[in-house]
PDB file of N, CA and C in Angstrom:
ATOM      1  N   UNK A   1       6.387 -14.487  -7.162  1.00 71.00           N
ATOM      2  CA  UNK A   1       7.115 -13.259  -6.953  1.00 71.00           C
ATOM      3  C   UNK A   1       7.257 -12.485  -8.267  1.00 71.00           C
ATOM      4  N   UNK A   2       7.365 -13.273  -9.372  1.00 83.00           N
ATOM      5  CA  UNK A   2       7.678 -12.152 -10.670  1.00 83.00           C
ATOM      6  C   UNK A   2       6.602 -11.325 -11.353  1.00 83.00           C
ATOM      7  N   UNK A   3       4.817 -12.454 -10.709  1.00 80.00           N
ATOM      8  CA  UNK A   3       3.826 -11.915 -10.911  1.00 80.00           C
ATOM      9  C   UNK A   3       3.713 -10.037 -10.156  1.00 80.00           C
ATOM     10  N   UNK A   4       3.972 -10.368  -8.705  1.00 70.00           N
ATOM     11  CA  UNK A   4       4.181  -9.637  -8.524  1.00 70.00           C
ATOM     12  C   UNK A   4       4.669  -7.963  -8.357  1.00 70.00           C
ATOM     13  N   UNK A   5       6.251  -9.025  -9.090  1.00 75.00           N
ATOM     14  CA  UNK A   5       7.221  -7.791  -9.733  1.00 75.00           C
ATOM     15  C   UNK A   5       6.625  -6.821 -11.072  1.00 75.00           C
ATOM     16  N   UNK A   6       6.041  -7.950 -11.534  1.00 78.00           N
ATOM     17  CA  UNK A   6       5.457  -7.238 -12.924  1.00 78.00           C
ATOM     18  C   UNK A   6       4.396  -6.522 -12.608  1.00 78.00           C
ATOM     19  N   UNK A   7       3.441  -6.858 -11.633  1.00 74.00           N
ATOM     20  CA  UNK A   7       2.121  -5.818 -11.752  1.00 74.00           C
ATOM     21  C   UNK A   7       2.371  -4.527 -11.011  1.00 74.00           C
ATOM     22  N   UNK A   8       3.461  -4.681  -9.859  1.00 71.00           N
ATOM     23  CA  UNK A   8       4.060  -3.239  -9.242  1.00 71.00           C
ATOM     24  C   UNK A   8       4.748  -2.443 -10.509  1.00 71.00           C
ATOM     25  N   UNK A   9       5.241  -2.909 -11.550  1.00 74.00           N
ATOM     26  CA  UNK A   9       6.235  -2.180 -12.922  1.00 74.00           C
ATOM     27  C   UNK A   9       4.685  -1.691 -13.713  1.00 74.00           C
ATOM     28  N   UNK A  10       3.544  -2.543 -13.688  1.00 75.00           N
ATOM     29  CA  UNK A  10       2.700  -1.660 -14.536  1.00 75.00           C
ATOM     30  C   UNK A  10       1.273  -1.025 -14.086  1.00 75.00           C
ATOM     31  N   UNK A  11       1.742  -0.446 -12.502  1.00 72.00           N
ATOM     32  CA  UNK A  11       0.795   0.291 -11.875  1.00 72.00           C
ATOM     33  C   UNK A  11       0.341   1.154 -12.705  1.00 72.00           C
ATOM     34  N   UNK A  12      -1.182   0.988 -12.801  1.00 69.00           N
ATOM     35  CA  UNK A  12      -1.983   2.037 -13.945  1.00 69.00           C
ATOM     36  C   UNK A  12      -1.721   3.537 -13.010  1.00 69.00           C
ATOM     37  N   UNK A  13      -1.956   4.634 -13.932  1.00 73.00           N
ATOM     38  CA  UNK A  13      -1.935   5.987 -13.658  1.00 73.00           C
ATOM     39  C   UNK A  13      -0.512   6.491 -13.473  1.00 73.00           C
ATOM     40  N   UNK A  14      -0.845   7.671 -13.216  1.00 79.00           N
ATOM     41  CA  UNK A  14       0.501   8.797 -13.344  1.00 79.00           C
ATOM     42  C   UNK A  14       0.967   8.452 -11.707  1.00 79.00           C
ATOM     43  N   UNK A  15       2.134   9.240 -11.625  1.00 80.00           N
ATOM     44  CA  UNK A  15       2.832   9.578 -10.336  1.00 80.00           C
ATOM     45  C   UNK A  15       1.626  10.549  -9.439  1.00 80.00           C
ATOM     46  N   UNK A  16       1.047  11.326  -9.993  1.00 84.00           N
ATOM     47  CA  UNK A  16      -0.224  11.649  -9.633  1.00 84.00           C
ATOM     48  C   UNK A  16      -1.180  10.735  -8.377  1.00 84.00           C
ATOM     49  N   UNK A  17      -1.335   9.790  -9.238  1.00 83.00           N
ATOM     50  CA  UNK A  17      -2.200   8.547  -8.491  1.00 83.00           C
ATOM     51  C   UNK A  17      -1.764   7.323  -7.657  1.00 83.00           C
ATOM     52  N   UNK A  18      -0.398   7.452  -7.749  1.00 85.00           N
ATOM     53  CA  UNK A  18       0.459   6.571  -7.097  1.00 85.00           C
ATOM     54  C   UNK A  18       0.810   6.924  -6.192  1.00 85.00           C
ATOM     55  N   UNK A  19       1.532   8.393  -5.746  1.00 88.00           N
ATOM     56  CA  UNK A  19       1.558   8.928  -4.689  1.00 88.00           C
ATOM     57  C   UNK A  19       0.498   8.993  -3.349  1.00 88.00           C
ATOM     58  N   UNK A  20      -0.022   9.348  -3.823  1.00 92.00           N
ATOM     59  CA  UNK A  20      -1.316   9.231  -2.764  1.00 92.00           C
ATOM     60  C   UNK A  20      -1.648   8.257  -2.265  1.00 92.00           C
ATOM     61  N   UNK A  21      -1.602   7.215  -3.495  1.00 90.00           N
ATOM     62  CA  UNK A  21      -2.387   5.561  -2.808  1.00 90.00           C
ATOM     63  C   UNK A  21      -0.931   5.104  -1.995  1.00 90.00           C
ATOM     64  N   UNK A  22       0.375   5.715  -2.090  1.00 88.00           N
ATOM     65  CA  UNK A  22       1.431   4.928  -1.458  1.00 88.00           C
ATOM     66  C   UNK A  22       1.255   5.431   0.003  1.00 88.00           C
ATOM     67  N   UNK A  23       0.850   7.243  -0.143  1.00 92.00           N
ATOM     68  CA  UNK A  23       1.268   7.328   1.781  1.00 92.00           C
ATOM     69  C   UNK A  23      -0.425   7.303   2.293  1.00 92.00           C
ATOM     70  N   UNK A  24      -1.304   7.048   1.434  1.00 93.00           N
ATOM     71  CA  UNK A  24      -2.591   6.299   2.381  1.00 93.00           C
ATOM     72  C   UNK A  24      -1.757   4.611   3.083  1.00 93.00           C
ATOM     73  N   UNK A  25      -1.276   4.639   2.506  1.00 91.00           N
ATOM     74  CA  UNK A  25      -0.891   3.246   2.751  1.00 91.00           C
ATOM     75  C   UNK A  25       0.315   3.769   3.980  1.00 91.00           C
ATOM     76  N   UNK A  26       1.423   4.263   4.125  1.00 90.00           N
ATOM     77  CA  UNK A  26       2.054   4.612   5.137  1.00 90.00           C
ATOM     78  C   UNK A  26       1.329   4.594   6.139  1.00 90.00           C
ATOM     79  N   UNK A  27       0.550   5.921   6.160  1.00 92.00           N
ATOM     80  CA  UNK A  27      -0.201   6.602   7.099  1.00 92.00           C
ATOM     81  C   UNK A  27      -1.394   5.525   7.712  1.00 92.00           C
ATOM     82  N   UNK A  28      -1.987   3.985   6.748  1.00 91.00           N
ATOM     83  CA  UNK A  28      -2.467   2.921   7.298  1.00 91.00           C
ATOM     84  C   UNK A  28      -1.468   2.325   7.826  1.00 91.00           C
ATOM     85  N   UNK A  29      -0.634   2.228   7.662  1.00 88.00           N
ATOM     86  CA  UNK A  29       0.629   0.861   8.318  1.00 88.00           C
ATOM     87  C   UNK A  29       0.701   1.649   9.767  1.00 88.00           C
ATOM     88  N   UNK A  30       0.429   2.934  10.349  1.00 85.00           N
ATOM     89  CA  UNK A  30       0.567   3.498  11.554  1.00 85.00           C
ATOM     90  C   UNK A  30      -0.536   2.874  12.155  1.00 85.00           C
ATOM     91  N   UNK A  31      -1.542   2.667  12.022  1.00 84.00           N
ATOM     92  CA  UNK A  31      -2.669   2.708  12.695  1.00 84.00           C
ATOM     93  C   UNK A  31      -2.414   1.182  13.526  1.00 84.00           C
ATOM     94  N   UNK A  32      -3.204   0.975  14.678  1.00 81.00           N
ATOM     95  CA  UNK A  32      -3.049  -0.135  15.615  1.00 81.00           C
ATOM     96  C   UNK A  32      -3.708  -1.074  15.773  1.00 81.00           C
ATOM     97  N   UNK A  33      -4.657  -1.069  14.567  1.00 77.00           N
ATOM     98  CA  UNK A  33      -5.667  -2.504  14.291  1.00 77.00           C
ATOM     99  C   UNK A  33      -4.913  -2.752  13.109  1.00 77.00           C
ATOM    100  N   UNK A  34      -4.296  -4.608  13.215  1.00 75.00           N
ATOM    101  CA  UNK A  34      -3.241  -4.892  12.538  1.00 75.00           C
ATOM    102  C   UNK A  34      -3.744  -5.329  11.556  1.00 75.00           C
ATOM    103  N   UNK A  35      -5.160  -6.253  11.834  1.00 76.00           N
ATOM    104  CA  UNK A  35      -6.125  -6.793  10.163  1.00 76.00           C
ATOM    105  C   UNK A  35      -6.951  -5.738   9.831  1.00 76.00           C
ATOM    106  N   UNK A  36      -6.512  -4.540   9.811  1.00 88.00           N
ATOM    107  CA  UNK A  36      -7.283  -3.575   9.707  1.00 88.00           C
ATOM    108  C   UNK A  36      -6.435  -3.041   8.187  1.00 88.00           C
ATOM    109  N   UNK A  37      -5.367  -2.565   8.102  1.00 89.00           N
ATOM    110  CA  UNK A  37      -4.363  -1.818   7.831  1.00 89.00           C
ATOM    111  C   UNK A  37      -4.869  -1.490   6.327  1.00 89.00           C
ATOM    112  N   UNK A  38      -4.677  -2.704   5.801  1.00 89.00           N
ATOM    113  CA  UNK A  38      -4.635  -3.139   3.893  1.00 89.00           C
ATOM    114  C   UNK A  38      -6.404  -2.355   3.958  1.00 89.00           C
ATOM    115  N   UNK A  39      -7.492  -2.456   4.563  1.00 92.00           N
ATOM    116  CA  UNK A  39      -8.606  -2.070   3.977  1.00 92.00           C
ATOM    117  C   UNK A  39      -8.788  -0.757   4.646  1.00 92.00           C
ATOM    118  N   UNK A  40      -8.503  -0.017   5.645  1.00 94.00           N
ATOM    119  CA  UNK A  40      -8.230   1.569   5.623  1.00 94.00           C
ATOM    120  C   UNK A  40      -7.080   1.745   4.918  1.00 94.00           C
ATOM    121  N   UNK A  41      -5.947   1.115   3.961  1.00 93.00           N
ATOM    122  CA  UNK A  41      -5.095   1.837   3.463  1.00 93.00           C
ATOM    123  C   UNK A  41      -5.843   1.919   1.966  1.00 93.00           C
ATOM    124  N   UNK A  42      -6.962   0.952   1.724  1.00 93.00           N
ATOM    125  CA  UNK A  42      -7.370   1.300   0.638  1.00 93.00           C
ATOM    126  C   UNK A  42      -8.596   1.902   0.383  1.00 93.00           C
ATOM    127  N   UNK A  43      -9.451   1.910   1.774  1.00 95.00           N
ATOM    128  CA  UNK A  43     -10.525   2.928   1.595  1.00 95.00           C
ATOM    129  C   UNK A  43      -9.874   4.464   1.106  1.00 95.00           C
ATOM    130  N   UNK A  44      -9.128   4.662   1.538  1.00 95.00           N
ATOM    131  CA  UNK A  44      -8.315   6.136   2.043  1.00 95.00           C
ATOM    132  C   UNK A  44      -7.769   6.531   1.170  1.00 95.00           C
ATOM    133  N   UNK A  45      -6.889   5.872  -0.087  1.00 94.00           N
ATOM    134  CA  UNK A  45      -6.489   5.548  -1.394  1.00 94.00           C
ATOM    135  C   UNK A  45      -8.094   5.863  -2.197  1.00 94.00           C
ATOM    136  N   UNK A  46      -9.294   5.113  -1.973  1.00 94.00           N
ATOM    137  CA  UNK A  46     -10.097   5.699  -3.128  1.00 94.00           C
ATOM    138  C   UNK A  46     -10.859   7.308  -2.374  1.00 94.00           C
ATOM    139  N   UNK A  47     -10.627   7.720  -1.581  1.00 95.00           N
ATOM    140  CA  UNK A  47     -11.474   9.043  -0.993  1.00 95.00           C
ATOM    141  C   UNK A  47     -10.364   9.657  -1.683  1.00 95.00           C
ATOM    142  N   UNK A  48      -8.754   9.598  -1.744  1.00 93.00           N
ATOM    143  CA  UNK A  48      -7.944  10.909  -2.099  1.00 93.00           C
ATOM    144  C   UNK A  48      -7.884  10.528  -3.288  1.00 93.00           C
ATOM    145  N   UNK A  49      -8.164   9.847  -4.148  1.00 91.00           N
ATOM    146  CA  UNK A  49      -8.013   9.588  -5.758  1.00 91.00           C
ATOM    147  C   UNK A  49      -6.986   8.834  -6.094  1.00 91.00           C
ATOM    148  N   UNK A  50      -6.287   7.725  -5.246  1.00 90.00           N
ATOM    149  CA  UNK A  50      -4.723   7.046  -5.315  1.00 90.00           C
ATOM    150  C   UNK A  50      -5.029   5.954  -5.922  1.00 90.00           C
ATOM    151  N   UNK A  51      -3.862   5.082  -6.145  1.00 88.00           N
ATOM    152  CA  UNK A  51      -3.944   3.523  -6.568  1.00 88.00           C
ATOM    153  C   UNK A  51      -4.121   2.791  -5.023  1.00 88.00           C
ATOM    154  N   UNK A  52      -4.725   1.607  -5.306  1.00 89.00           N
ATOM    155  CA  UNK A  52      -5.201   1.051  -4.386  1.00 89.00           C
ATOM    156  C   UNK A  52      -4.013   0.128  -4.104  1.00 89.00           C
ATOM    157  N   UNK A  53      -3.484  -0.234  -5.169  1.00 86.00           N
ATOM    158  CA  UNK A  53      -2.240  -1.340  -5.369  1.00 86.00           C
ATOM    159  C   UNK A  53      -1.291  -0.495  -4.740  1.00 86.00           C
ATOM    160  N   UNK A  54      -0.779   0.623  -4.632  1.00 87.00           N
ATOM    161  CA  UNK A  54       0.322   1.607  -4.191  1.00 87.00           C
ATOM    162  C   UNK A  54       0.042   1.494  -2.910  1.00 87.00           C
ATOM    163  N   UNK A  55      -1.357   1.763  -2.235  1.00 89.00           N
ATOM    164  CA  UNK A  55      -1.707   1.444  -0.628  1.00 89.00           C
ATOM    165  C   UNK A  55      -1.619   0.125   0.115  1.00 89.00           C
ATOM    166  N   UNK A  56      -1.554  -0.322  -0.664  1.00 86.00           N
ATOM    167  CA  UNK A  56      -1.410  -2.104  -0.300  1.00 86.00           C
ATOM    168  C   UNK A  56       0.275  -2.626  -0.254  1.00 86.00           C
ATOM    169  N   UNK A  57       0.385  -1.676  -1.120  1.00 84.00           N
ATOM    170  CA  UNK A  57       2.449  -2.073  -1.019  1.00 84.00           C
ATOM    171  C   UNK A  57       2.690  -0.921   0.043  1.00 84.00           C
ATOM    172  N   UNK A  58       2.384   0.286   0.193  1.00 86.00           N
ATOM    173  CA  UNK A  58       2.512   1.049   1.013  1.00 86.00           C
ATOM    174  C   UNK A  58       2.273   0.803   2.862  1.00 86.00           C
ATOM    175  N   UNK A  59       1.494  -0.397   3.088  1.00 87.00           N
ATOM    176  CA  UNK A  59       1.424  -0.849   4.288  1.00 87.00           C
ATOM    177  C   UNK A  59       2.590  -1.966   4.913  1.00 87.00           C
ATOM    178  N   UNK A  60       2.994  -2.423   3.343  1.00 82.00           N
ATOM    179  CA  UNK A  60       4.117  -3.193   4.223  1.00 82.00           C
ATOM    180  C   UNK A  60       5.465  -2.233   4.882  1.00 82.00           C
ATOM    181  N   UNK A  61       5.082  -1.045   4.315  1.00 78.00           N
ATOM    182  CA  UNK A  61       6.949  -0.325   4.858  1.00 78.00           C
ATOM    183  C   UNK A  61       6.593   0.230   6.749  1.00 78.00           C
ATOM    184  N   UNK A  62       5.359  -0.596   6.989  1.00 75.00           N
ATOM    185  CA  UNK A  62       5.635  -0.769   9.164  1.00 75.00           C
ATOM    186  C   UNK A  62       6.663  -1.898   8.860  1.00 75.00           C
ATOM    187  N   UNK A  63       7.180  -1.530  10.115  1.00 68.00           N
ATOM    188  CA  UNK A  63       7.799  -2.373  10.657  1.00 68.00           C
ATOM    189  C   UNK A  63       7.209  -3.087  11.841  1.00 68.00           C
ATOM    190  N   UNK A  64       7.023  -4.936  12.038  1.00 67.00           N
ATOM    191  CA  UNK A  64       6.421  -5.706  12.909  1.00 67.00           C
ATOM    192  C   UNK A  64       6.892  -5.363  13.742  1.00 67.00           C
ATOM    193  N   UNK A  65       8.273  -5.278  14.551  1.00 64.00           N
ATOM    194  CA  UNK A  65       8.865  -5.058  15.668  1.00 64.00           C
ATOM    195  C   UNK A  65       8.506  -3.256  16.350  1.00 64.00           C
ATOM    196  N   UNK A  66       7.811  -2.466  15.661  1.00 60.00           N
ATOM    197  CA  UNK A  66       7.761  -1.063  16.026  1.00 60.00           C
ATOM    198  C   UNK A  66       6.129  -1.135  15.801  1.00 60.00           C
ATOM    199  N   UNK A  67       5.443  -1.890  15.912  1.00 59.00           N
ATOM    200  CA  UNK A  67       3.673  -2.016  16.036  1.00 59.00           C
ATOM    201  C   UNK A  67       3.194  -1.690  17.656  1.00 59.00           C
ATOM    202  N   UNK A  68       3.865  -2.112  18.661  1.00 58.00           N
ATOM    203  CA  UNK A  68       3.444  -1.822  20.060  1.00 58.00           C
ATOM    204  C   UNK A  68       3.971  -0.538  20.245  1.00 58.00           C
TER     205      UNK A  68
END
């Protein structure tokens, strides 16, 4: 977990590049193929210019119980 903590504290790039890779990642956590999510949240992250790491934390904010 602290590995963790630490590599989310030193996400490379600006707010610029973080933004984007976070709501590719939202906007993947919607979608309804569930082993799908993490690799359209990060294709989608490199087409708009985002962090890939921001899309990957960005898929956990679905909620399991609101997927059906």
């Amino acid at each position: 977990m602290r590995y963790i903590f630490l590599r989310v504290r030193r996400i490379s790039g600006g707010p610029h590049a973080v933004a984007p890779g976070l709501a590719a990642g939202v906007f993947a956590a919607c979608l309804p193929a569930m082993g799908f999510q993490m690799i359209a949240a990060a294709l989608i992250a490199v087409l708009l210019g985002g962090s890939v790491i921001a899309s990957a934390f960005g898929t956990f904010l679905a909620n399991p119980r609101t997927y059906p």
